[in-house]
């Protein structure tokens, strides 16, 4: 496995298949690239299935054992089943989706080799859901979650971004997974620096404290030092990467944008490397370079000066973007 200078092995990749989305969630950061809203039909800038598969074959040679497909909304790709089918057998495949297209396709995805799925669900209330996602597809998402469970995808994780608009629904969502075997909940810290609305932020430590009280059992995972809270039949995890050096020190994923750029860190757009029309050898080399240039974002690229996080002087004049 390739390792960066900070001892972080790259064991997984997160591949965006499109930046199109049928939702327009108010908190969306589009893999750190900005606004998602745009045409819904297939775009020329998206990697083809062949390009995605070629990349996965190359990185599997380096022992990368996990791929997560994301977007935008990856299920807008009609060839998603084909891509999963052609993913090297050595890789565990997961998917993050808004769930609206799972009814009718969950079985085929499972058959193609999909193992687990994360479905974004920010509230159990259709009105709140419509407000957050700027769409009214609540019923379809609920149906999608059912379809994923019926197809045998395991686990089915509900992703909920915790911020001002959703904080009041956390308790309801925790109760929901506690009562429904097969479901897990990921409470995701809102990323104010990527969405530009710091006033929507809430203190995630309060949610930790509340869960600590509510849970029957608490477990700490090595990865990211994440705590798992077991409540009834369900499990709840909090993903809190913001200003969290510990989280970055345990980051083992390289990202790929829908246009085929390698990205060493979600929060950085100054080390993008295009795979364009590359040969396998060139992709190998570019992947090596990306890994070699990875640095933990909080604690290394960003450092604390008093109460403020500022860019480390070492990286201010060192943009490495290639295209
Ligand atoms: S280094 Fe930190 S901010 Fe960057 S992708 Fe990894 S966990 Fe996220």
Coordinates of C-alpha atoms and ligand atoms in Angstrom, one line a residue:
X1 CA 0.0 0.0 0.0
X2 CA 1.3 3.5 -0.7
X3 CA 1.9 5.7 2.2
X4 CA 2.3 9.5 2.5
X5 CA 5.0 11.3 4.4
X6 CA 2.7 11.3 7.5
X7 CA 2.5 7.5 7.6
X8 CA -1.1 7.5 6.2
X9 CA -1.6 4.5 4.0
X10 CA -4.0 4.9 1.2
X11 CA -6.4 2.1 1.5
X12 CA -9.5 3.5 -0.2
X13 CA -10.6 5.8 -3.0
X14 CA -13.7 8.0 -3.2
X15 CA -14.8 8.4 -6.8
X16 CA -17.3 11.0 -7.9
X17 CA -19.1 9.8 -11.0
X18 CA -21.0 13.0 -11.7
X19 CA -21.6 16.4 -10.2
X20 CA -25.2 16.4 -11.4
X21 CA -27.8 16.0 -8.7
X22 CA -31.6 16.0 -8.6
X23 CA -31.5 17.6 -5.1
X24 CA -30.0 21.0 -4.2
X25 CA -29.2 20.5 -0.5
X26 CA -28.5 23.8 1.2
X27 CA -25.3 22.4 2.9
X28 CA -23.9 20.7 -0.1
X29 CA -20.1 21.1 -0.8
X30 CA -20.0 18.9 -3.9
X31 CA -16.8 17.2 -2.8
X32 CA -15.3 20.6 -2.0
X33 CA -15.8 21.9 -5.5
X34 CA -18.8 24.2 -5.0
X35 CA -22.4 24.5 -6.3
X36 CA -24.0 21.3 -7.8
X37 CA -27.1 22.6 -9.6
X38 CA -26.9 22.3 -13.3
X39 CA -28.2 20.2 -16.2
X40 CA -29.5 16.7 -15.3
X41 CA -28.5 15.0 -18.5
X42 CA -25.2 13.2 -19.0
X43 CA -22.2 15.6 -19.4
X44 CA -19.1 15.2 -21.6
X45 CA -16.8 16.1 -18.8
X46 CA -17.7 13.0 -16.8
X47 CA -15.3 10.1 -16.7
X48 CA -16.5 7.2 -18.8
X49 CA -17.1 3.8 -17.3
X50 CA -13.9 2.6 -19.0
X51 CA -11.9 5.4 -17.4
X52 CA -13.3 4.7 -14.0
X53 CA -12.6 1.0 -14.3
X54 CA -9.1 1.6 -15.6
X55 CA -8.3 3.8 -12.6
X56 CA -9.7 1.3 -10.2
X57 CA -7.7 -1.5 -11.8
X58 CA -4.5 0.5 -11.5
X59 CA -5.0 1.5 -7.8
X60 CA -6.0 -2.1 -6.9
X61 CA -2.4 -3.0 -7.8
X62 CA -1.3 -0.7 -4.9
X63 CA -3.5 -2.6 -2.5
X64 CA -6.3 -0.1 -2.5
X65 CA -9.2 -2.3 -1.2
X66 CA -12.1 0.0 -1.0
X67 CA -14.0 2.3 -3.3
X68 CA -16.9 4.6 -2.5
X69 CA -18.9 6.0 -5.4
X70 CA -20.3 9.5 -4.8
X71 CA -21.5 12.5 -6.8
X72 CA -23.4 14.7 -7.1
X73 CA -25.9 11.9 -7.3
X74 CA -24.1 8.8 -8.6
X75 CA -27.3 7.0 -9.4
X76 CA -28.0 9.5 -12.2
X77 CA -25.3 7.5 -14.1
X78 CA -27.2 4.8 -16.0
X79 CA -24.0 2.8 -16.2
X80 CA -23.5 2.6 -12.4
X81 CA -24.3 -1.1 -12.3
X82 CA -21.8 -1.7 -15.1
X83 CA -19.1 0.2 -13.3
X84 CA -19.7 -1.7 -10.1
X85 CA -19.8 -5.0 -12.0
X86 CA -16.4 -4.2 -13.6
X87 CA -14.8 -3.0 -10.3
X88 CA -11.9 -5.4 -9.4
X89 CA -13.1 -8.2 -7.2
X90 CA -10.5 -7.3 -4.6
X91 CA -12.3 -4.0 -3.8
X92 CA -15.2 -3.5 -1.4
X93 CA -17.8 -1.3 -3.1
X94 CA -20.0 1.2 -1.3
X95 CA -22.2 4.1 -2.5
X96 CA -23.4 7.4 -1.2
X97 CA -26.7 8.4 -2.7
X98 CA -29.8 10.5 -1.9
X99 CA -31.8 7.3 -2.3
X100 CA -34.4 8.4 -4.8
X101 CA -33.3 6.0 -7.5
X102 CA -32.8 3.0 -5.2
X103 CA -36.4 1.7 -5.7
X104 CA -36.2 -0.6 -8.8
X105 CA -32.3 -0.6 -8.9
X106 CA -31.2 -1.7 -5.4
X107 CA -31.3 -5.4 -6.4
X108 CA -29.3 -4.9 -9.6
X109 CA -26.7 -2.9 -7.7
X110 CA -26.4 -5.6 -5.1
X111 CA -26.1 -8.2 -7.8
X112 CA -23.4 -6.2 -9.5
X113 CA -21.3 -6.3 -6.4
X114 CA -22.4 -3.3 -4.2
X115 CA -22.1 -4.2 -0.5
X116 CA -23.1 -1.2 1.5
X117 CA -24.9 2.1 1.0
X118 CA -25.2 5.4 2.6
X119 CA -28.4 7.3 2.1
X120 CA -28.7 10.9 2.9
X121 CA -31.7 11.5 5.1
X122 CA -31.7 14.7 7.1
X123 CA -35.1 14.5 8.8
X124 CA -38.1 12.3 9.3
X125 CA -40.4 15.2 8.5
X126 CA -41.4 15.7 4.8
X127 CA -41.6 19.5 5.1
X128 CA -38.3 19.9 6.8
X129 CA -36.8 17.4 4.3
X130 CA -38.2 19.4 1.3
X131 CA -36.7 22.6 2.8
X132 CA -33.2 21.2 3.3
X133 CA -33.0 19.3 0.0
X134 CA -34.9 21.9 -2.0
X135 CA -36.9 19.0 -3.4
X136 CA -40.0 17.1 -2.4
X137 CA -38.8 13.5 -2.9
X138 CA -39.1 12.4 0.7
X139 CA -41.4 9.5 0.0
X140 CA -39.0 8.2 -2.7
X141 CA -36.1 8.3 -0.2
X142 CA -38.0 6.4 2.4
X143 CA -38.9 3.8 -0.3
X144 CA -35.2 3.8 -1.4
X145 CA -34.1 2.9 2.1
X146 CA -36.6 0.1 2.2
X147 CA -35.4 -1.2 -1.2
X148 CA -31.8 -1.1 0.0
X149 CA -32.7 -3.2 3.1
X150 CA -34.8 -5.6 1.0
X151 CA -31.9 -6.1 -1.4
X152 CA -29.7 -7.1 1.4
X153 CA -27.3 -4.2 1.3
X154 CA -25.5 -4.2 4.7
X155 CA -25.2 -1.9 6.4
X156 CA -27.7 0.8 5.2
X157 CA -26.4 3.9 6.8
X158 CA -28.5 7.1 7.0
X159 CA -26.4 10.2 6.6
X160 CA -27.6 13.3 8.4
X161 CA -25.8 16.6 8.3
X162 CA -26.2 18.2 11.7
X163 CA -26.7 22.0 11.5
X164 CA -29.2 24.6 12.4
X165 CA -31.9 23.3 10.1
X166 CA -31.7 19.7 11.3
X167 CA -30.6 19.8 14.9
X168 CA -34.2 19.5 16.1
X169 CA -34.6 16.2 14.2
X170 CA -31.5 14.4 15.6
X171 CA -33.5 12.8 18.5
X172 CA -36.2 11.5 16.1
X173 CA -33.6 10.0 13.7
X174 CA -31.7 8.3 16.6
X175 CA -35.0 6.8 17.8
X176 CA -35.8 5.8 14.2
X177 CA -32.6 3.7 13.8
X178 CA -32.9 2.4 17.4
X179 CA -36.3 0.8 16.3
X180 CA -35.3 -0.4 12.9
X181 CA -32.8 -3.3 12.7
X182 CA -30.4 -3.0 9.7
X183 CA -30.2 0.8 9.8
X184 CA -27.3 2.8 11.2
X185 CA -27.0 6.6 11.5
X186 CA -24.1 8.8 10.7
X187 CA -24.4 12.3 12.1
X188 CA -22.1 14.4 10.0
X189 CA -20.7 17.7 11.2
X190 CA -21.6 20.6 9.1
X191 CA -18.7 22.1 7.1
X192 CA -19.1 25.9 7.4
X193 CA -15.9 26.6 5.5
X194 CA -17.1 24.8 2.4
X195 CA -20.6 26.1 2.4
X196 CA -20.0 29.7 3.4
X197 CA -22.8 29.9 6.0
X198 CA -21.0 29.8 9.4
X199 CA -24.1 31.0 11.2
X200 CA -25.7 27.5 10.6
X201 CA -23.1 25.8 12.6
X202 CA -23.9 24.0 15.8
X203 CA -21.5 22.7 18.5
X204 CA -21.1 19.0 17.6
X205 CA -19.7 18.3 21.1
X206 CA -23.2 18.9 22.5
X207 CA -24.5 16.0 20.3
X208 CA -21.7 13.8 21.5
X209 CA -22.6 14.6 25.1
X210 CA -26.3 14.0 24.6
X211 CA -25.6 10.7 22.9
X212 CA -23.2 9.6 25.6
X213 CA -26.2 10.0 28.0
X214 CA -28.7 8.3 25.8
X215 CA -26.6 5.3 24.5
X216 CA -26.8 1.8 26.0
X217 CA -23.1 1.3 25.1
X218 CA -20.3 3.5 23.7
X219 CA -17.3 2.2 21.7
X220 CA -14.3 4.1 20.3
X221 CA -13.0 3.0 16.9
X222 CA -9.3 3.5 16.1
X223 CA -10.2 5.0 12.7
X224 CA -10.5 8.7 13.2
X225 CA -11.0 8.0 17.0
X226 CA -14.7 7.8 16.1
X227 CA -17.1 6.9 18.9
X228 CA -20.0 4.5 18.2
X229 CA -23.1 4.9 20.2
X230 CA -25.4 1.8 20.5
X231 CA -29.0 2.7 21.1
X232 CA -31.7 0.0 21.0
X233 CA -31.3 -1.9 17.8
X234 CA -29.3 0.8 16.1
X235 CA -25.8 2.2 16.0
X236 CA -25.0 5.9 15.7
X237 CA -21.7 7.4 14.7
X238 CA -20.6 11.0 14.6
X239 CA -18.3 12.1 11.8
X240 CA -16.7 15.3 13.0
X241 CA -13.8 16.3 10.7
X242 CA -13.9 20.0 11.1
X243 CA -10.9 21.5 12.9
X244 CA -10.0 17.9 14.0
X245 CA -6.3 17.0 13.5
X246 CA -7.0 13.5 14.8
X247 CA -9.5 12.9 12.0
X248 CA -7.0 14.1 9.3
X249 CA -4.2 12.1 10.8
X250 CA -6.3 9.0 10.1
X251 CA -7.4 9.9 6.6
X252 CA -6.8 7.0 4.3
X253 CA -8.7 8.0 1.1
X254 CA -7.7 9.7 -2.1
X255 CA -10.6 11.3 -4.0
X256 CA -11.3 11.5 -7.7
X257 CA -13.5 14.2 -9.2
X258 CA -16.1 13.4 -11.8
X259 CA -13.8 14.9 -14.4
X260 CA -11.0 12.5 -13.5
X261 CA -8.8 14.7 -11.3
X262 CA -7.0 13.1 -8.4
X263 CA -7.5 15.0 -5.2
X264 CA -5.4 14.4 -2.1
X265 CA -7.8 16.1 0.3
X266 CA -11.4 17.1 0.3
X267 CA -10.6 20.6 1.5
X268 CA -7.9 21.4 -1.0
X269 CA -8.2 22.4 -4.6
X270 CA -4.5 23.3 -5.0
X271 CA -3.3 19.7 -5.6
X272 CA -5.6 18.5 -8.3
X273 CA -4.0 16.2 -10.9
X274 CA -5.8 15.3 -14.1
X275 CA -5.8 11.7 -15.4
X276 CA -7.1 12.9 -18.7
X277 CA -6.2 10.6 -21.5
X278 CA -3.4 8.9 -19.6
X279 CA -2.0 5.4 -20.1
X280 CA -2.0 3.0 -17.1
X281 CA 1.7 3.8 -16.5
X282 CA 0.9 7.5 -16.3
X283 CA -2.0 6.9 -14.0
X284 CA 0.3 4.9 -11.7
X285 CA 2.7 7.8 -11.6
X286 CA 0.1 10.4 -11.0
X287 CA -1.4 8.4 -8.2
X288 CA 2.0 8.0 -6.6
X289 CA 2.5 11.8 -6.9
X290 CA -0.9 12.5 -5.4
X291 CA -0.2 10.2 -2.4
X292 CA 3.3 11.7 -2.0
X293 CA 1.9 15.2 -1.8
X294 CA -0.9 14.4 0.7
X295 CA -0.7 16.2 4.0
X296 CA -3.2 16.2 6.9
X297 CA -5.3 19.3 6.4
X298 CA -5.9 20.2 10.0
X299 CA -2.6 20.2 12.0
X300 CA -0.3 20.4 9.0
X301 CA -1.7 22.3 6.0
X302 CA -3.7 24.4 8.4
X303 CA -2.1 25.3 11.7
X304 CA -3.5 27.0 14.8
X305 CA -2.4 30.6 15.5
X306 CA -4.0 31.6 18.7
X307 CA -7.7 30.8 18.2
X308 CA -7.5 30.9 14.4
X309 CA -6.6 28.2 11.8
X310 CA -4.3 29.6 9.2
X311 CA -2.5 28.1 6.2
X312 CA 0.9 26.9 7.2
X313 CA 3.6 29.1 5.6
X314 CA 5.2 26.1 4.0
X315 CA 2.2 25.6 1.7
X316 CA 1.3 29.2 0.8
X317 CA 3.6 29.5 -2.2
X318 CA 3.6 25.9 -3.2
X319 CA 0.6 25.3 -5.5
X320 CA 1.1 22.0 -7.3
X321 CA -2.0 22.0 -9.5
X322 CA -1.4 20.4 -12.9
X323 CA -3.9 19.9 -15.7
Ligands
LIG1 S1 -7.0 15.3 5.3 FE1 -8.7 15.9 6.7 S2 -9.8 17.4 5.6 FE2 -8.6 16.4 4.1 S3 -9.8 14.7 3.2 FE3 -8.7 13.9 4.9 S4 -10.0 14.0 6.7 FE4 -10.8 15.4 5.2

